[in-house]
Tab-separated table of C-alpha atoms and ligand atoms in Angstrom:
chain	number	residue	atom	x	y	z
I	1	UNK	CA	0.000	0.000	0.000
I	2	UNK	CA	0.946	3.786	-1.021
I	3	UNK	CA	2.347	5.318	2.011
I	4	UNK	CA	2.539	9.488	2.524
I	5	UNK	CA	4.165	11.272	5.527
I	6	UNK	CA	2.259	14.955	6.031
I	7	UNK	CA	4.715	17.238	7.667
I	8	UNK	CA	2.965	19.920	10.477
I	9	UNK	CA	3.120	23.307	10.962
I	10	UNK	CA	2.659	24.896	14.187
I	11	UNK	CA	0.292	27.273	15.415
I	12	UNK	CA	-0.169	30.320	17.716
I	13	UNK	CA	-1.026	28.219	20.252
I	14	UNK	CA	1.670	25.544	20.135
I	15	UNK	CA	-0.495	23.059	18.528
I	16	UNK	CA	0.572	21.201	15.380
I	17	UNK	CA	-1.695	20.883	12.529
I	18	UNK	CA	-0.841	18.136	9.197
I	19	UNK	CA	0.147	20.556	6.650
I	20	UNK	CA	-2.583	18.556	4.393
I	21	UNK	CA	-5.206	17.592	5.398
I	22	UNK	CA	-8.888	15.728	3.607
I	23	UNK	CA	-11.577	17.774	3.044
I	24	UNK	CA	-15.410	16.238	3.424
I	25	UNK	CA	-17.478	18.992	1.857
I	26	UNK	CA	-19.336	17.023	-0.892
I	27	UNK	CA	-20.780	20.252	-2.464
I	28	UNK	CA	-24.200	21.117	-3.815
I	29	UNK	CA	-25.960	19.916	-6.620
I	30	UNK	CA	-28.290	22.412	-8.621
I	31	UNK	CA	-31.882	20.874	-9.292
I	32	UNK	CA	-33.892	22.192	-12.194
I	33	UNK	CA	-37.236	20.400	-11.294
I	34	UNK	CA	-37.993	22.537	-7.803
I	35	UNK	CA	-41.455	23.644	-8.719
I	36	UNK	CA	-42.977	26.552	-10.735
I	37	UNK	CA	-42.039	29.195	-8.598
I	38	UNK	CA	-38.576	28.159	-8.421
I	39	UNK	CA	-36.376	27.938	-11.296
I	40	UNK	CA	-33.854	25.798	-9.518
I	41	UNK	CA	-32.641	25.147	-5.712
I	42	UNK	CA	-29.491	23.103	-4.275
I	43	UNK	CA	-29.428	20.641	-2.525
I	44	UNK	CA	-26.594	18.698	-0.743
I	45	UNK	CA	-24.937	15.993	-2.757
I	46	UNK	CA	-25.561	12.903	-1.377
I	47	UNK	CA	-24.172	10.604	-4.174
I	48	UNK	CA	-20.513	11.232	-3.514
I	49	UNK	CA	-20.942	9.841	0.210
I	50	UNK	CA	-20.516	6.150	-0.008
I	51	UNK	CA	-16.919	7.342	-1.842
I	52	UNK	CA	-16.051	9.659	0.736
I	53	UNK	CA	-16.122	7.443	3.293
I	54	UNK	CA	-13.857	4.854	1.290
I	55	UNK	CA	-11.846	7.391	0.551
I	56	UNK	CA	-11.509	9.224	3.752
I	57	UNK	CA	-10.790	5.475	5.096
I	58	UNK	CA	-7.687	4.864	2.746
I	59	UNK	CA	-6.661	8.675	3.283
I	60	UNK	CA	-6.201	7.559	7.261
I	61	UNK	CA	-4.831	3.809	6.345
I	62	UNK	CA	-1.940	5.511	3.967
I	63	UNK	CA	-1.087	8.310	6.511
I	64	UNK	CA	-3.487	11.113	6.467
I	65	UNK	CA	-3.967	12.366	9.857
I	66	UNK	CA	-5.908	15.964	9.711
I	67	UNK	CA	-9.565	15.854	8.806
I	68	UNK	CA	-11.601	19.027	7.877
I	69	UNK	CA	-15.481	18.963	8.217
I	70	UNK	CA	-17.985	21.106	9.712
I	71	UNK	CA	-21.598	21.010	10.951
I	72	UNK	CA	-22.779	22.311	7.724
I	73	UNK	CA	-21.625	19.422	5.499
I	74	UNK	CA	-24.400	17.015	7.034
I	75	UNK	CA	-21.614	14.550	6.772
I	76	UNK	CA	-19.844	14.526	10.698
I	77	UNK	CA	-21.933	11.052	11.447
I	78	UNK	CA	-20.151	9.558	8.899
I	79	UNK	CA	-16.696	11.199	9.429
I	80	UNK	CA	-17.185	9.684	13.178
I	81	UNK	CA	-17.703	6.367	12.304
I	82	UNK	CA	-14.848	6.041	9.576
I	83	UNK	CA	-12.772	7.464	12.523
I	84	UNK	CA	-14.060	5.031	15.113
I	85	UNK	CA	-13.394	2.288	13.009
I	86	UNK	CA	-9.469	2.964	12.234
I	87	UNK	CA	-9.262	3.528	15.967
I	88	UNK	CA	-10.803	0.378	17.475
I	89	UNK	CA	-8.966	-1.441	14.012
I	90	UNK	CA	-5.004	0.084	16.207
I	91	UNK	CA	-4.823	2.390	12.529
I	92	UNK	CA	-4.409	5.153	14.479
I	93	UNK	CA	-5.144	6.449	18.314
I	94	UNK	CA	-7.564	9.497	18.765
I	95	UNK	CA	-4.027	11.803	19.657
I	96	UNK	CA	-2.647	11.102	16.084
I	97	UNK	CA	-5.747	12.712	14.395
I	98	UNK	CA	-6.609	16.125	13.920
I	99	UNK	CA	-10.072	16.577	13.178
I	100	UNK	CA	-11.533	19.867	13.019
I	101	UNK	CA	-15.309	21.242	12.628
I	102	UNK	CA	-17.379	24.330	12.063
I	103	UNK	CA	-20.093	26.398	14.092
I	104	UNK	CA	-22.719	27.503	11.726
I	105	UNK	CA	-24.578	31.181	11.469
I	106	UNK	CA	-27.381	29.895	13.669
I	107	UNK	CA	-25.195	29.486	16.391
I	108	UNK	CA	-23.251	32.841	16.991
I	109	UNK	CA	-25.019	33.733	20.282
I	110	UNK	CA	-22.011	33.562	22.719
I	111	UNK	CA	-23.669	30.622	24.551
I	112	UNK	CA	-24.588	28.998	21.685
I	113	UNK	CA	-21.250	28.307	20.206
I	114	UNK	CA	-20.885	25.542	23.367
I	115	UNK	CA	-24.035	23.819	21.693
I	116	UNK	CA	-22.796	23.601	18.502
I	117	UNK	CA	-19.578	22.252	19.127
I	118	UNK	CA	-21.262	19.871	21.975
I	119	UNK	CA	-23.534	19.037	18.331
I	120	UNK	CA	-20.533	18.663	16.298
I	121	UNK	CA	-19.032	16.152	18.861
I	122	UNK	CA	-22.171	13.936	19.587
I	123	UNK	CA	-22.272	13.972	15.990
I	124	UNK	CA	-18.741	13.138	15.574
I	125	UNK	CA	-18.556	11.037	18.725
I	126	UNK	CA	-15.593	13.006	20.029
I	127	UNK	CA	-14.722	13.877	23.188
I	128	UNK	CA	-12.955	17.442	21.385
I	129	UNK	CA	-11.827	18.298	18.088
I	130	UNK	CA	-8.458	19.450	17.106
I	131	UNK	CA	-9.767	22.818	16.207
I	132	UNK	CA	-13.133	24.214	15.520
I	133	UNK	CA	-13.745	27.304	13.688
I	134	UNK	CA	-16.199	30.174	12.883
I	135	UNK	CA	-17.388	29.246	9.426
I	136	UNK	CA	-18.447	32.823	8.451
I	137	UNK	CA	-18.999	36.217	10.030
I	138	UNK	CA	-22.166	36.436	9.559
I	139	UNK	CA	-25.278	34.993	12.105
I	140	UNK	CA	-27.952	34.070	10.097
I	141	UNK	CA	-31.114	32.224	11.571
I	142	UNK	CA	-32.708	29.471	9.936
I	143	UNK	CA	-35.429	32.009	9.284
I	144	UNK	CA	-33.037	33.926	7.032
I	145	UNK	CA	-33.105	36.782	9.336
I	146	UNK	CA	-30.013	38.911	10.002
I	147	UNK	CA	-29.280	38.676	13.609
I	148	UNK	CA	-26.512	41.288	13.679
I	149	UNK	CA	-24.657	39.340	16.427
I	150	UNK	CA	-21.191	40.725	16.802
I	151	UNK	CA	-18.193	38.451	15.676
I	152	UNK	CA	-16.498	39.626	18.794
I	153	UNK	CA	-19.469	37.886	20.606
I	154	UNK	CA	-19.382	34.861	19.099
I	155	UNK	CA	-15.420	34.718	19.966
I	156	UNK	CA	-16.530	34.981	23.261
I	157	UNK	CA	-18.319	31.897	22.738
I	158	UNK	CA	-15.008	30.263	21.138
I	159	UNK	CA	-13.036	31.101	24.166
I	160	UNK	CA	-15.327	29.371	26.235
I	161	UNK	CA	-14.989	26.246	24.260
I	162	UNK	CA	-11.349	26.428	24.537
I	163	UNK	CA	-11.410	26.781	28.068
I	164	UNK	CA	-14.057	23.873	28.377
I	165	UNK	CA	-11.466	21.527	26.571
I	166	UNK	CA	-14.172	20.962	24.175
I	167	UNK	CA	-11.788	21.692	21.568
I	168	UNK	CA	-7.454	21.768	21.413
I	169	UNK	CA	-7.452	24.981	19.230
I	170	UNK	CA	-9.744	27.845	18.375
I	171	UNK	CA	-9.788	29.408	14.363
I	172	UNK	CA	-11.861	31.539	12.177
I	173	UNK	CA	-12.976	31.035	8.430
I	174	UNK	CA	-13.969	33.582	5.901
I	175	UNK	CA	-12.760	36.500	7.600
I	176	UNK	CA	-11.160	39.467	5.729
I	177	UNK	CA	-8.180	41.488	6.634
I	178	UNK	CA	-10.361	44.314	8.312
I	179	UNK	CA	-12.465	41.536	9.913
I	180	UNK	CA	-9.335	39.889	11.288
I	181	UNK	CA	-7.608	43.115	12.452
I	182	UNK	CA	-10.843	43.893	14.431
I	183	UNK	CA	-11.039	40.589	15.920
I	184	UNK	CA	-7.214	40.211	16.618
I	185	UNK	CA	-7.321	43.596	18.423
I	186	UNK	CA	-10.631	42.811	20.930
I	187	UNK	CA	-9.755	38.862	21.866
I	188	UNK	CA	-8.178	37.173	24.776
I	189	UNK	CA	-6.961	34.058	22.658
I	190	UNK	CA	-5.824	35.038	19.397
I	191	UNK	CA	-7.743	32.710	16.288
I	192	UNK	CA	-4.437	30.261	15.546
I	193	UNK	CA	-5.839	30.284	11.707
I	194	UNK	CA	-7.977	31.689	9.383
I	195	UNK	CA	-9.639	29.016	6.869
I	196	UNK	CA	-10.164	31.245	3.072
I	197	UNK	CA	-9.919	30.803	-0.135
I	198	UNK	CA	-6.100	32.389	-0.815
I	199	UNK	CA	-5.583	35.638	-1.531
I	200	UNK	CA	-2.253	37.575	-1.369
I	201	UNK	CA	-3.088	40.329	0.934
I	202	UNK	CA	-5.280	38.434	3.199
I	203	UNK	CA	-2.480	35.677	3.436
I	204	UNK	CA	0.263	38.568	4.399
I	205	UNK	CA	-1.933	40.047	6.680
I	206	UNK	CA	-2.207	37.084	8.851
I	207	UNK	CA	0.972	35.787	8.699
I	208	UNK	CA	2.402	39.018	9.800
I	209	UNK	CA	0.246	38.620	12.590
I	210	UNK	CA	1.000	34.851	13.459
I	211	UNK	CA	-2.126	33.638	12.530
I	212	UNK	CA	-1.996	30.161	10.070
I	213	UNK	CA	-3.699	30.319	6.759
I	214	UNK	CA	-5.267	27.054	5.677
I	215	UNK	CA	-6.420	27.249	2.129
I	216	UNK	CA	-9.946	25.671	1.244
I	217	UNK	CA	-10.458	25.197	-2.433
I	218	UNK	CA	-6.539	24.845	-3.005
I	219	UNK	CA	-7.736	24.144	-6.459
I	220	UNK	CA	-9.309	27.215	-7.342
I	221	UNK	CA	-11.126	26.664	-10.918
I	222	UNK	CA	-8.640	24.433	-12.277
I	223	UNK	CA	-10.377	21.723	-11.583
I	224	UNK	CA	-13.256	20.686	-14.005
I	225	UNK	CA	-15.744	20.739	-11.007
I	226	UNK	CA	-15.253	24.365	-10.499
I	227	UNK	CA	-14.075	26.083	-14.069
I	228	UNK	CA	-16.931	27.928	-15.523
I	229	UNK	CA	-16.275	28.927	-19.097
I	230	UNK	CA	-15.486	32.564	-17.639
I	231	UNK	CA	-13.246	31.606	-15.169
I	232	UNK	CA	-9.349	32.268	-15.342
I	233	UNK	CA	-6.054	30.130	-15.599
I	234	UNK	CA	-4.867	28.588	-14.852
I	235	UNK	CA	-6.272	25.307	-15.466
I	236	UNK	CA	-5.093	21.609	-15.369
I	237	UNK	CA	-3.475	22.252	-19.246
I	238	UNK	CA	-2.096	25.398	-18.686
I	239	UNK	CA	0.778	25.205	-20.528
I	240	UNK	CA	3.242	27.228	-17.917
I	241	UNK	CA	2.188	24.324	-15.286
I	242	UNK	CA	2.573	21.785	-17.476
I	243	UNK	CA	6.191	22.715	-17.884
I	244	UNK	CA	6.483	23.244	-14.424
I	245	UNK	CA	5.340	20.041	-13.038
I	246	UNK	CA	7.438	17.941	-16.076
I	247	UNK	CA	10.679	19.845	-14.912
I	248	UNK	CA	10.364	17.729	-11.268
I	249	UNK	CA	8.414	15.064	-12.470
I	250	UNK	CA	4.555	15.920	-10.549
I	251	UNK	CA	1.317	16.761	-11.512
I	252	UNK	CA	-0.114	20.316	-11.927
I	253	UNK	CA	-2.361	19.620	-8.868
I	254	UNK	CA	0.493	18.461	-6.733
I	255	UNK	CA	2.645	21.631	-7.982
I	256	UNK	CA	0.107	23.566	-6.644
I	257	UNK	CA	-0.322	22.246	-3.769
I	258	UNK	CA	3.268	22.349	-2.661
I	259	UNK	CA	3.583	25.865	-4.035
I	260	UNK	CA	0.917	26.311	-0.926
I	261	UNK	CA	3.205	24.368	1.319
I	262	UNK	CA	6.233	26.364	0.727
I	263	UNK	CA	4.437	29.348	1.582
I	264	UNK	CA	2.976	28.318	4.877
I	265	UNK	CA	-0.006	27.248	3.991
I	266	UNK	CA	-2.105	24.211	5.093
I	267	UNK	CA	-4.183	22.858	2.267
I	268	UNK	CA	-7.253	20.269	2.727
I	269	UNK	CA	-7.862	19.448	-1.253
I	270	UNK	CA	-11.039	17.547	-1.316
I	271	UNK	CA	-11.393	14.253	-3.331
I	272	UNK	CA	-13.385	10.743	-3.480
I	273	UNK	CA	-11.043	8.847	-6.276
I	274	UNK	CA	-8.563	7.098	-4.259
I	275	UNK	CA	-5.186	7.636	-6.581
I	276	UNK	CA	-6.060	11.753	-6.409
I	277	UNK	CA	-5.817	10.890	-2.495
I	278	UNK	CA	-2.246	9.530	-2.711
I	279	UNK	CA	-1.309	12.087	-5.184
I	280	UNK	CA	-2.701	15.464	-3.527
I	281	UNK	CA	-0.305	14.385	-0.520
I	282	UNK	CA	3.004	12.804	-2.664
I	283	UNK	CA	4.305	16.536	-2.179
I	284	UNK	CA	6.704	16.417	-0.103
I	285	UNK	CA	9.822	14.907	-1.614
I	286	UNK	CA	10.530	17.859	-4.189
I	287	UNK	CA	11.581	21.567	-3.637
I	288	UNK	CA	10.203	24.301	-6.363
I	289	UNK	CA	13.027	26.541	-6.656
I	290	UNK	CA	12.497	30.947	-6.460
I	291	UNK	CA	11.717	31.253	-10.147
I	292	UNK	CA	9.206	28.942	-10.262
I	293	UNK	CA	7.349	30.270	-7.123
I	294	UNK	CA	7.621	33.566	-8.661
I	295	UNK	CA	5.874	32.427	-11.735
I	296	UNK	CA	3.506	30.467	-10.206
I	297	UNK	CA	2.905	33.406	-7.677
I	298	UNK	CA	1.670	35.600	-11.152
I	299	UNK	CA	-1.312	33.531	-11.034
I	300	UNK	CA	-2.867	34.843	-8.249
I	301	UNK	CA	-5.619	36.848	-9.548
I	302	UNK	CA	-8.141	37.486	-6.838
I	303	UNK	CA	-10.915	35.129	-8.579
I	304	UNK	CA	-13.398	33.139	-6.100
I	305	UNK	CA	-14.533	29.803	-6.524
I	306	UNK	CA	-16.693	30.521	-3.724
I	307	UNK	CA	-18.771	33.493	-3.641
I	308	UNK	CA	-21.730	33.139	-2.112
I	309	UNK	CA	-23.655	36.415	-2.784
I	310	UNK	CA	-26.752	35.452	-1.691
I	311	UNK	CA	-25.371	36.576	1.630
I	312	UNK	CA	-23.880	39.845	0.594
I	313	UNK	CA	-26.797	41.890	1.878
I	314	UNK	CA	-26.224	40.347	5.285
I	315	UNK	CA	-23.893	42.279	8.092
I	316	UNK	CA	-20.759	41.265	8.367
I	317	UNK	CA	-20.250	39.633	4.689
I	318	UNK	CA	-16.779	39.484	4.104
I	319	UNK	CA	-16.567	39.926	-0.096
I	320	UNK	CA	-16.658	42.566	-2.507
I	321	UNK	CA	-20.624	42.533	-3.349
I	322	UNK	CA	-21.746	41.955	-6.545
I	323	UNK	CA	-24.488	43.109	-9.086
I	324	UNK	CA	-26.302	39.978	-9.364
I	325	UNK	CA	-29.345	38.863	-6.837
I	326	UNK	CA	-30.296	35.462	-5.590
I	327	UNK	CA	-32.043	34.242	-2.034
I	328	UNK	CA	-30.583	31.947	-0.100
I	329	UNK	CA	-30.768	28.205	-1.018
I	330	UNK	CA	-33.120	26.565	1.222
I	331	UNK	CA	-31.015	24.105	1.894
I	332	UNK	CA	-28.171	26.034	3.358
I	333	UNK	CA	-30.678	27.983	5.846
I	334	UNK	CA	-33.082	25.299	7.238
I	335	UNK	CA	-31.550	22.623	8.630
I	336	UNK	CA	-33.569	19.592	8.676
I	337	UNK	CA	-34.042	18.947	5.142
I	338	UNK	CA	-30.314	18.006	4.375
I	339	UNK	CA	-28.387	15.394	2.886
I	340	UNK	CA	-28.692	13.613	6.724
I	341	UNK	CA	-32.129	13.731	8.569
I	342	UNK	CA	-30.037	12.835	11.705
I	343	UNK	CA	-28.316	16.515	11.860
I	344	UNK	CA	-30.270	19.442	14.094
A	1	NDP	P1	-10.926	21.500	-4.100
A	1	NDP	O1	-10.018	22.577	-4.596
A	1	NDP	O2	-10.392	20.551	-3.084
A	1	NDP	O3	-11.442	20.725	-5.377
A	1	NDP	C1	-12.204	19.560	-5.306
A	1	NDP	C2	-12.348	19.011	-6.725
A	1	NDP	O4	-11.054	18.708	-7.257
A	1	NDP	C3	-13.148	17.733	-6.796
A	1	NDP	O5	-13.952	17.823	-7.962
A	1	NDP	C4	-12.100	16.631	-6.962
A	1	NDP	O6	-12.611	15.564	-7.723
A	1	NDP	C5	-11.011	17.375	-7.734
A	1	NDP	N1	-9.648	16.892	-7.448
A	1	NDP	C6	-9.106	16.636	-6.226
A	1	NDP	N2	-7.824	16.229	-6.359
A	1	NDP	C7	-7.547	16.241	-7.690
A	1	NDP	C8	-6.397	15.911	-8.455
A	1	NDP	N3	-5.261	15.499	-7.866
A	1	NDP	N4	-6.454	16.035	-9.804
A	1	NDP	C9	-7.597	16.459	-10.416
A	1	NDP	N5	-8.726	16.783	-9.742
A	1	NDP	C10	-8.701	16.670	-8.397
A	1	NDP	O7	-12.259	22.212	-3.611
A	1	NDP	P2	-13.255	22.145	-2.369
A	1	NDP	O8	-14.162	23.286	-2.570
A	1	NDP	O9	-13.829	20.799	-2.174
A	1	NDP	O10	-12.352	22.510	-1.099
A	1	NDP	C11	-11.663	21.548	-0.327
A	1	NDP	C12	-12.196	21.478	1.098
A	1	NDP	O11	-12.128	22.761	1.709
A	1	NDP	C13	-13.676	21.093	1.226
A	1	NDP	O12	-13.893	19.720	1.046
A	1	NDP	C14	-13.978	21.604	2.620
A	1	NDP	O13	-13.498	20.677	3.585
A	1	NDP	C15	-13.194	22.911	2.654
A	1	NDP	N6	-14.002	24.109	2.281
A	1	NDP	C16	-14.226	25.067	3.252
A	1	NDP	C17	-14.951	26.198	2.972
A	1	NDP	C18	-15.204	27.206	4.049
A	1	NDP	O14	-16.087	28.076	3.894
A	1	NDP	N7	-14.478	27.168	5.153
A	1	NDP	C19	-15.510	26.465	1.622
A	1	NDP	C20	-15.180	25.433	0.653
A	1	NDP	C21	-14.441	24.301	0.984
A	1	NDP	P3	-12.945	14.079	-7.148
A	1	NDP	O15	-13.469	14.235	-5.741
A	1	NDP	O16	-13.966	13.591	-8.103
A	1	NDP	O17	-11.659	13.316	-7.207
């Protein structure tokens, strides 16, 4: 069997985190056929499940130690039973994992955050997670309504959970630089990362101020899943990667992602096809020299994969608003009508 060995990185607090890590968010699946007053909806994907969990189980068999999920992806029941399994099978002990999870915009009330992450573990069947972070800045109820709860509250909320040992380390997602400077001024506990999509200034920013980036969507939209015709390179053929990965012998994808390593960045690349699992972590045997990070650092062009602007209107959005106008996908306020009946 493939074998990989995932350096760490340490954090703020002294805690180590795999510098890759699996992703579990199986995405959303747009349905054409939601009625006459709706043109389309999403829903969670639920077909990609069975394969995650294979997956996810040879990710943790061939080394793969840091696991990144969150309440939202209706899929922590069956994150916790892959991981109970390798543990009672001697794969691994609970100590070698890191698993973290995500409080959701219903749950931003400082007292609430404790019930969430309580959720996340019952759900998980955890005593704590590794880390657990603020998915967004906003608070949102299921309702759709903005609550205007303060960010600074909900860290509040965070702290407690720290305290509580409920979880090793405490983190943020989605914030932006102003967001970050705001919070990193009015905390006791500093966030010991901030979990984005990468962009150049945001990345400086917090690693000026200690705080470790880990990059969801290391892919961008050069994956086929996520390049719509408008989107920009590069892609998996772009011709300057190509020549890139042929000069040390690696794919595009695993150029990338050690172009994110060599910058400090943690990357949790999500994928179901188990020889993309031993690939996205076979990264760590070659160096790219200064000229080729240079190049490849040309390609940062401020895009987002993920932009959801259904939320813009809401306080406390974190992107650069756009013209267009959509409500929120049922399916990503109300919570009982996901992918898994058994999540509240
Ligand atoms: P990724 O950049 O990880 O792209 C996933 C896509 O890339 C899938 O279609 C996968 O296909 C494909 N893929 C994976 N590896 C390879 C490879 N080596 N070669 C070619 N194609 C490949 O995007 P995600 O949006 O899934 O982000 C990763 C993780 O980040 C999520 O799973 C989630 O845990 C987290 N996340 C967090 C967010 C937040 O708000 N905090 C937002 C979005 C994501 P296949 O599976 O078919 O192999």
């Amino acid at each position: 069997m493939a074998r990989v060995n995932i350096p760490t990185f340490t954090m703020n607090d002294g805690n180590k985190i795999p510098a890759l890590g699996y992703g579990t968010w199986l995405g959303m699946d747009e349905k054409e056929d939601a009625g006459p007053s709706k043109p389309f909806s999403f829903e969670f994907s639920a077909a990609g499940m069975p394969k995650m969990m294979e997956a996810l189980s040879y990710a943790i068999d061939i080394g793969y130690r840091h696991i990144d999920t969150a309440h939202l992806y209706r899929v922590e029941p069956e994150v916790g039973k892959i991981i109970d399994k390798k543990i009672k099978d001697g794969v691994v002990k609970r100590e070698d994992l890191f698993v973290t999870t995500k409080v959701w915009h219903h749950f931003h009330r400082e007292a609430d955050v404790e019930v969430s992450v309580r959720g996340s573990l019952r759900r998980l069947n955890l005593d704590y997670v590794d880390l657990v972070l603020m998915h967004w800045p906003m608070s949102i109820s299921q309702d759709g309504v903005d609550e205007k709860i303060d960010y600074l509250e909900t860290w509040r909320g965070f702290e407690t959970v720290l305290k509580k040992g409920l979880a090793k380390s405490i983190g943020v997602s989605n914030f932006n630089v102003e967001q970050m400077k705001r919070l990193l001024a009015n905390c006791k506990v500093p966030p010991s990362t901030n979990q984005v999509e990468v962009g150049k200034e945001l990345v400086d920013y917090c690693q000026a101020n200690n705080v470790l980036i880990v990059a969801y969507s290391p892919f961008g939209t050069m994956v086929p899943s996520r390049s719509a015709p408008n989107s920009p390179e590069p892609k998996l053929n772009n011709p300057t990667m190509v020549a890139i990965g042929k000069k040390y012998g690696k794919s595009v994808t695993q150029v990338t992602l050690r172009y994110l390593f060599q910058r400090g960045i943690v990357s949790i690349p999500k994928t179901v096809t188990p020889s993309r699992v031993v690939e996205n972590a076979s990264i760590f045997d070659f160096e790219l020299d200064k000229d080729d990070m240079a190049t490849l650092a040309k390609f940062d062009n401020g895009f987002r994969t993920v932009r959801p602007f259904f939320w813009q209107d809401y306080q406390n959005y974190p992107f650069e608003k756009i013209p267009d106008k959509m409500e929120i996908p049922e399916s990503l306020r109300i919570w009982k009508n996901g992918l898994n009946l058994d999540i509240d």
